[in-house]
Tab-separated table of C-alpha atoms in Angstrom:
chain	number	residue	atom	x	y	z
G	1	UNK	CA	61.826	-47.527	-108.071
G	2	UNK	CA	58.169	-47.722	-106.919
G	3	UNK	CA	57.998	-51.476	-107.565
G	4	UNK	CA	61.171	-52.027	-105.485
G	5	UNK	CA	59.784	-50.217	-102.592
G	6	UNK	CA	56.419	-52.270	-102.794
G	7	UNK	CA	58.468	-55.545	-102.754
G	8	UNK	CA	60.726	-54.528	-99.760
G	9	UNK	CA	59.292	-55.889	-96.661
G	10	UNK	CA	58.473	-53.499	-93.922
G	11	UNK	CA	61.208	-53.411	-91.229
G	12	UNK	CA	58.677	-53.304	-88.334
G	13	UNK	CA	56.616	-56.150	-89.585
G	14	UNK	CA	59.761	-58.298	-90.190
G	15	UNK	CA	61.164	-57.488	-86.727
G	16	UNK	CA	57.822	-58.420	-85.221
G	17	UNK	CA	57.455	-61.753	-87.032
G	18	UNK	CA	61.001	-62.601	-86.079
G	19	UNK	CA	60.052	-62.200	-82.539
G	20	UNK	CA	57.249	-64.895	-82.910
G	21	UNK	CA	58.354	-68.397	-81.967
G	22	UNK	CA	58.587	-70.759	-84.806
G	23	UNK	CA	56.821	-74.033	-85.193
G	24	UNK	CA	60.332	-75.514	-85.415
G	25	UNK	CA	61.225	-74.390	-81.985
G	26	UNK	CA	58.050	-75.633	-80.521
G	27	UNK	CA	58.709	-79.242	-81.941
G	28	UNK	CA	62.362	-79.085	-80.703
G	29	UNK	CA	61.001	-78.435	-77.426
G	30	UNK	CA	58.401	-81.175	-77.608
G	31	UNK	CA	61.217	-83.795	-78.679
G	32	UNK	CA	63.468	-82.687	-75.920
G	33	UNK	CA	60.611	-83.418	-73.273
G	34	UNK	CA	60.361	-79.763	-72.322
G	35	UNK	CA	56.606	-79.351	-72.489
G	36	UNK	CA	56.488	-76.296	-70.173
G	37	UNK	CA	58.816	-74.603	-72.586
G	38	UNK	CA	56.706	-75.708	-75.544
G	39	UNK	CA	53.560	-74.425	-73.813
G	40	UNK	CA	55.082	-71.031	-73.080
G	41	UNK	CA	56.219	-70.625	-76.877
G	42	UNK	CA	52.707	-71.725	-78.191
G	43	UNK	CA	51.018	-69.201	-75.806
G	44	UNK	CA	53.399	-66.505	-77.196
G	45	UNK	CA	52.279	-67.277	-80.590
G	46	UNK	CA	48.762	-67.139	-79.740
G	47	UNK	CA	49.160	-63.681	-77.858
G	48	UNK	CA	50.430	-62.248	-81.096
G	49	UNK	CA	48.688	-64.493	-83.692
G	50	UNK	CA	45.430	-65.380	-81.916
G	51	UNK	CA	43.635	-66.391	-85.246
G	52	UNK	CA	46.339	-69.193	-85.821
G	53	UNK	CA	44.300	-72.335	-85.955
G	54	UNK	CA	47.702	-74.491	-86.053
G	55	UNK	CA	49.091	-72.746	-82.994
G	56	UNK	CA	45.859	-73.636	-81.072
G	57	UNK	CA	46.000	-77.293	-82.398
G	58	UNK	CA	49.622	-77.668	-81.182
G	59	UNK	CA	48.835	-76.116	-77.883
G	60	UNK	CA	45.903	-78.643	-77.519
G	61	UNK	CA	48.416	-81.473	-78.014
G	62	UNK	CA	51.097	-80.217	-75.576
G	63	UNK	CA	48.408	-79.621	-72.961
G	64	UNK	CA	47.129	-83.150	-73.611
G	65	UNK	CA	50.752	-84.558	-72.956
G	66	UNK	CA	50.797	-82.438	-69.819
G	67	UNK	CA	47.819	-84.242	-68.477
G	68	UNK	CA	45.481	-81.165	-68.790
G	69	UNK	CA	42.994	-82.961	-71.048
G	70	UNK	CA	40.028	-80.560	-70.478
G	71	UNK	CA	41.964	-77.647	-71.522
G	72	UNK	CA	43.348	-79.730	-74.562
G	73	UNK	CA	39.857	-80.378	-75.785
G	74	UNK	CA	39.037	-76.455	-75.576
G	75	UNK	CA	42.086	-75.803	-77.563
G	76	UNK	CA	41.379	-78.430	-80.223
G	77	UNK	CA	37.912	-77.395	-80.622
G	78	UNK	CA	38.889	-73.778	-80.914
G	79	UNK	CA	41.299	-74.604	-83.842
G	80	UNK	CA	38.564	-76.184	-85.560
G	81	UNK	CA	36.248	-73.141	-85.027
G	82	UNK	CA	39.065	-70.967	-86.566
G	83	UNK	CA	39.624	-73.209	-89.499
G	84	UNK	CA	36.614	-75.581	-90.038
G	85	UNK	CA	38.269	-77.099	-93.198
G	86	UNK	CA	41.369	-78.167	-91.074
G	87	UNK	CA	43.947	-77.052	-93.510
G	88	UNK	CA	46.632	-77.187	-90.499
G	89	UNK	CA	46.294	-81.015	-90.078
G	90	UNK	CA	44.802	-84.232	-91.417
G	91	UNK	CA	41.189	-84.465	-90.718
G	92	UNK	CA	41.402	-88.074	-89.675
G	93	UNK	CA	44.522	-87.302	-87.295
G	94	UNK	CA	42.652	-84.110	-85.943
G	95	UNK	CA	39.593	-86.455	-85.065
G	96	UNK	CA	41.633	-89.127	-83.487
G	97	UNK	CA	43.372	-86.628	-81.427
G	98	UNK	CA	40.186	-84.935	-80.204
G	99	UNK	CA	38.543	-88.344	-79.377
G	100	UNK	CA	41.650	-89.303	-77.443
G	101	UNK	CA	41.566	-86.006	-75.364
G	102	UNK	CA	37.828	-86.402	-74.760
G	103	UNK	CA	38.159	-89.888	-73.478
G	104	UNK	CA	40.704	-88.940	-70.880
G	105	UNK	CA	38.523	-85.864	-69.618
G	106	UNK	CA	37.578	-86.863	-66.067
G	107	UNK	CA	33.743	-87.004	-65.481
G	108	UNK	CA	32.327	-84.233	-63.381
G	109	UNK	CA	31.695	-84.969	-59.768
G	110	UNK	CA	28.476	-86.548	-58.868
G	111	UNK	CA	26.292	-83.688	-57.395
G	112	UNK	CA	25.993	-84.147	-53.751
G	113	UNK	CA	22.488	-84.961	-52.483
G	114	UNK	CA	20.663	-82.090	-51.084
G	115	UNK	CA	20.873	-81.820	-47.333
G	116	UNK	CA	17.976	-83.062	-45.566
G	117	UNK	CA	15.564	-80.521	-44.341
G	118	UNK	CA	15.972	-79.692	-40.889
G	119	UNK	CA	12.833	-79.823	-38.948
G	120	UNK	CA	12.766	-77.339	-36.277
G	121	UNK	CA	10.159	-77.765	-33.587
G	122	UNK	CA	9.074	-74.608	-31.981
G	123	UNK	CA	7.927	-75.046	-28.525
G	124	UNK	CA	4.553	-73.528	-28.027
G	125	UNK	CA	4.673	-71.004	-25.442
G	126	UNK	CA	1.386	-70.636	-23.598
G	127	UNK	CA	0.654	-67.325	-22.271
G	128	UNK	CA	0.862	-66.944	-18.486
G	129	UNK	CA	-2.208	-66.989	-16.405
G	130	UNK	CA	-3.703	-63.492	-15.347
G	131	UNK	CA	-4.079	-64.899	-12.035
G	132	UNK	CA	-0.319	-65.930	-11.766
G	133	UNK	CA	0.880	-62.497	-13.240
G	134	UNK	CA	-1.140	-60.729	-10.709
G	135	UNK	CA	0.113	-62.781	-7.863
G	136	UNK	CA	3.714	-62.439	-9.009
G	137	UNK	CA	3.568	-58.646	-9.317
G	138	UNK	CA	1.343	-57.854	-6.384
G	139	UNK	CA	2.707	-59.864	-3.522
G	140	UNK	CA	2.491	-58.125	-0.236
G	141	UNK	CA	4.671	-59.170	2.710
G	142	UNK	CA	1.955	-58.331	5.070
G	143	UNK	CA	-0.400	-60.714	3.481
G	144	UNK	CA	2.396	-63.540	3.848
G	145	UNK	CA	2.576	-63.004	7.457
G	146	UNK	CA	-1.129	-63.071	7.658
G	147	UNK	CA	-1.316	-66.216	5.813
G	148	UNK	CA	1.437	-67.832	7.916
G	149	UNK	CA	-0.109	-66.869	11.155
G	150	UNK	CA	-3.640	-68.179	9.991
G	151	UNK	CA	-1.920	-71.304	8.835
G	152	UNK	CA	-0.286	-71.894	12.146
G	153	UNK	CA	-3.433	-71.249	14.031
G	154	UNK	CA	-5.394	-73.833	12.108
G	155	UNK	CA	-2.560	-76.304	12.439
G	156	UNK	CA	-2.563	-75.552	16.331
G	157	UNK	CA	-6.466	-75.981	16.446
G	158	UNK	CA	-6.159	-79.310	14.631
G	159	UNK	CA	-3.442	-80.553	16.934
G	160	UNK	CA	-5.362	-79.524	20.101
G	161	UNK	CA	-8.519	-81.251	18.713
G	162	UNK	CA	-6.408	-84.411	18.184
G	163	UNK	CA	-5.041	-84.226	21.541
G	164	UNK	CA	-8.476	-83.815	22.953
G	165	UNK	CA	-9.920	-86.635	21.164
G	166	UNK	CA	-7.259	-88.960	22.454
G	167	UNK	CA	-7.767	-87.819	25.941
G	168	UNK	CA	-11.503	-88.151	25.612
G	169	UNK	CA	-11.054	-91.871	24.368
G	170	UNK	CA	-8.721	-92.658	27.265
G	171	UNK	CA	-11.125	-91.259	29.850
G	172	UNK	CA	-14.095	-93.319	28.365
G	173	UNK	CA	-11.896	-96.402	28.528
G	174	UNK	CA	-11.164	-95.586	32.158
G	175	UNK	CA	-14.812	-95.126	33.000
G	176	UNK	CA	-15.738	-98.336	31.006
G	177	UNK	CA	-13.114	-100.432	33.096
G	178	UNK	CA	-14.417	-98.911	36.458
G	179	UNK	CA	-18.098	-99.791	35.425
G	180	UNK	CA	-17.009	-103.226	34.686
G	181	UNK	CA	-15.116	-103.693	37.875
G	182	UNK	CA	-18.089	-102.249	39.875
G	183	UNK	CA	-20.500	-104.573	38.230
G	184	UNK	CA	-18.344	-107.494	38.974
G	185	UNK	CA	-18.212	-106.486	42.521
G	186	UNK	CA	-21.944	-106.090	42.647
G	187	UNK	CA	-22.631	-109.403	41.036
G	188	UNK	CA	-20.061	-111.172	43.462
G	189	UNK	CA	-21.688	-109.570	46.558
G	190	UNK	CA	-25.170	-110.630	45.498
G	191	UNK	CA	-23.938	-114.048	44.815
G	192	UNK	CA	-22.414	-114.236	48.337
G	193	UNK	CA	-25.231	-113.001	50.191
G	194	UNK	CA	-27.594	-115.177	48.456
G	195	UNK	CA	-25.393	-118.124	49.261
G	196	UNK	CA	-25.035	-117.478	52.983
G	197	UNK	CA	-28.679	-116.894	53.597
G	198	UNK	CA	-30.239	-119.316	56.048
G	199	UNK	CA	-26.810	-120.677	57.199
G	200	UNK	CA	-24.921	-120.414	60.340
G	201	UNK	CA	-21.656	-118.300	60.447
G	202	UNK	CA	-18.612	-120.259	59.880
G	203	UNK	CA	-15.350	-118.823	61.276
G	204	UNK	CA	-13.141	-121.286	59.276
G	205	UNK	CA	-10.908	-124.033	60.552
G	206	UNK	CA	-7.866	-123.520	62.917
G	207	UNK	CA	-9.576	-120.836	65.042
G	208	UNK	CA	-9.624	-120.978	68.870
G	209	UNK	CA	-10.777	-118.964	71.595
G	210	UNK	CA	-8.179	-116.423	71.215
G	211	UNK	CA	-8.957	-115.592	67.530
G	212	UNK	CA	-5.199	-115.010	66.687
G	213	UNK	CA	-4.666	-117.298	63.811
G	214	UNK	CA	-5.721	-116.096	60.457
G	215	UNK	CA	-3.892	-118.595	58.535
G	216	UNK	CA	-5.579	-121.184	56.486
G	217	UNK	CA	-5.945	-121.947	52.720
G	218	UNK	CA	-7.644	-120.039	50.019
G	219	UNK	CA	-8.581	-121.007	46.443
G	220	UNK	CA	-7.853	-118.700	43.678
G	221	UNK	CA	-6.877	-118.825	39.842
G	222	UNK	CA	-4.499	-116.718	37.436
G	223	UNK	CA	-4.881	-116.012	33.812
G	224	UNK	CA	2.091	-113.686	23.230
G	225	UNK	CA	49.326	-90.335	-75.332
G	226	UNK	CA	53.086	-88.538	-80.169
G	227	UNK	CA	52.982	-84.976	-81.044
G	228	UNK	CA	51.628	-83.903	-84.690
G	229	UNK	CA	53.117	-80.655	-85.884
G	230	UNK	CA	50.443	-80.324	-88.446
G	231	UNK	CA	50.579	-79.388	-92.100
G	232	UNK	CA	52.202	-76.093	-93.082
G	233	UNK	CA	55.932	-76.754	-92.367
G	234	UNK	CA	58.093	-75.958	-89.338
G	235	UNK	CA	58.406	-72.237	-89.858
G	236	UNK	CA	54.803	-70.736	-90.555
G	237	UNK	CA	51.760	-70.566	-88.523
């Protein structure tokens, strides 16, 4: 009686194992080309039997067929870590599968070059002159008016001086002209008197006793990748 009880499987354990997908179901899904279903079944097995190296091995193959090569390498590596003796597959086949997936893993992107340092030139701000600050803060309107008036007075004086200088120059030119004229007249008078000395008066020609003809002539001058279910059959993990 006791021996019969020991040999009878536990109902809860049998129900739990019956709920786990079998390796046969996974292979049927792979053969049918339904890789998403095969992946879903294997992930359910791993969720309940995480220590199954065979389940990780098959999941690595399915992920590789789906093109997820990096995840496939991770699952294959994990299966070997759980069972280093590789009881779930032939060692040569396992290594060939791992090498195949490693060859398809895309290389990591090249690191981008570091950005060039940004040179920021800080303008040097010179302190304001105390004289300028005092002028900007202490401007008196009365001083401005006085400054303007003094400036106007100076300009007026300069203008008056310039006009006076011009007038003085003109006056000197006039006086010089008069002196020249007077000198010429003096020289001319002296010459005439010297010439006529000692000679009799000549009234010119054409005159008569009446003295009414002042005509006559005068002289003058003018100048600008097949799926491997592994070892162990199709119903055990």
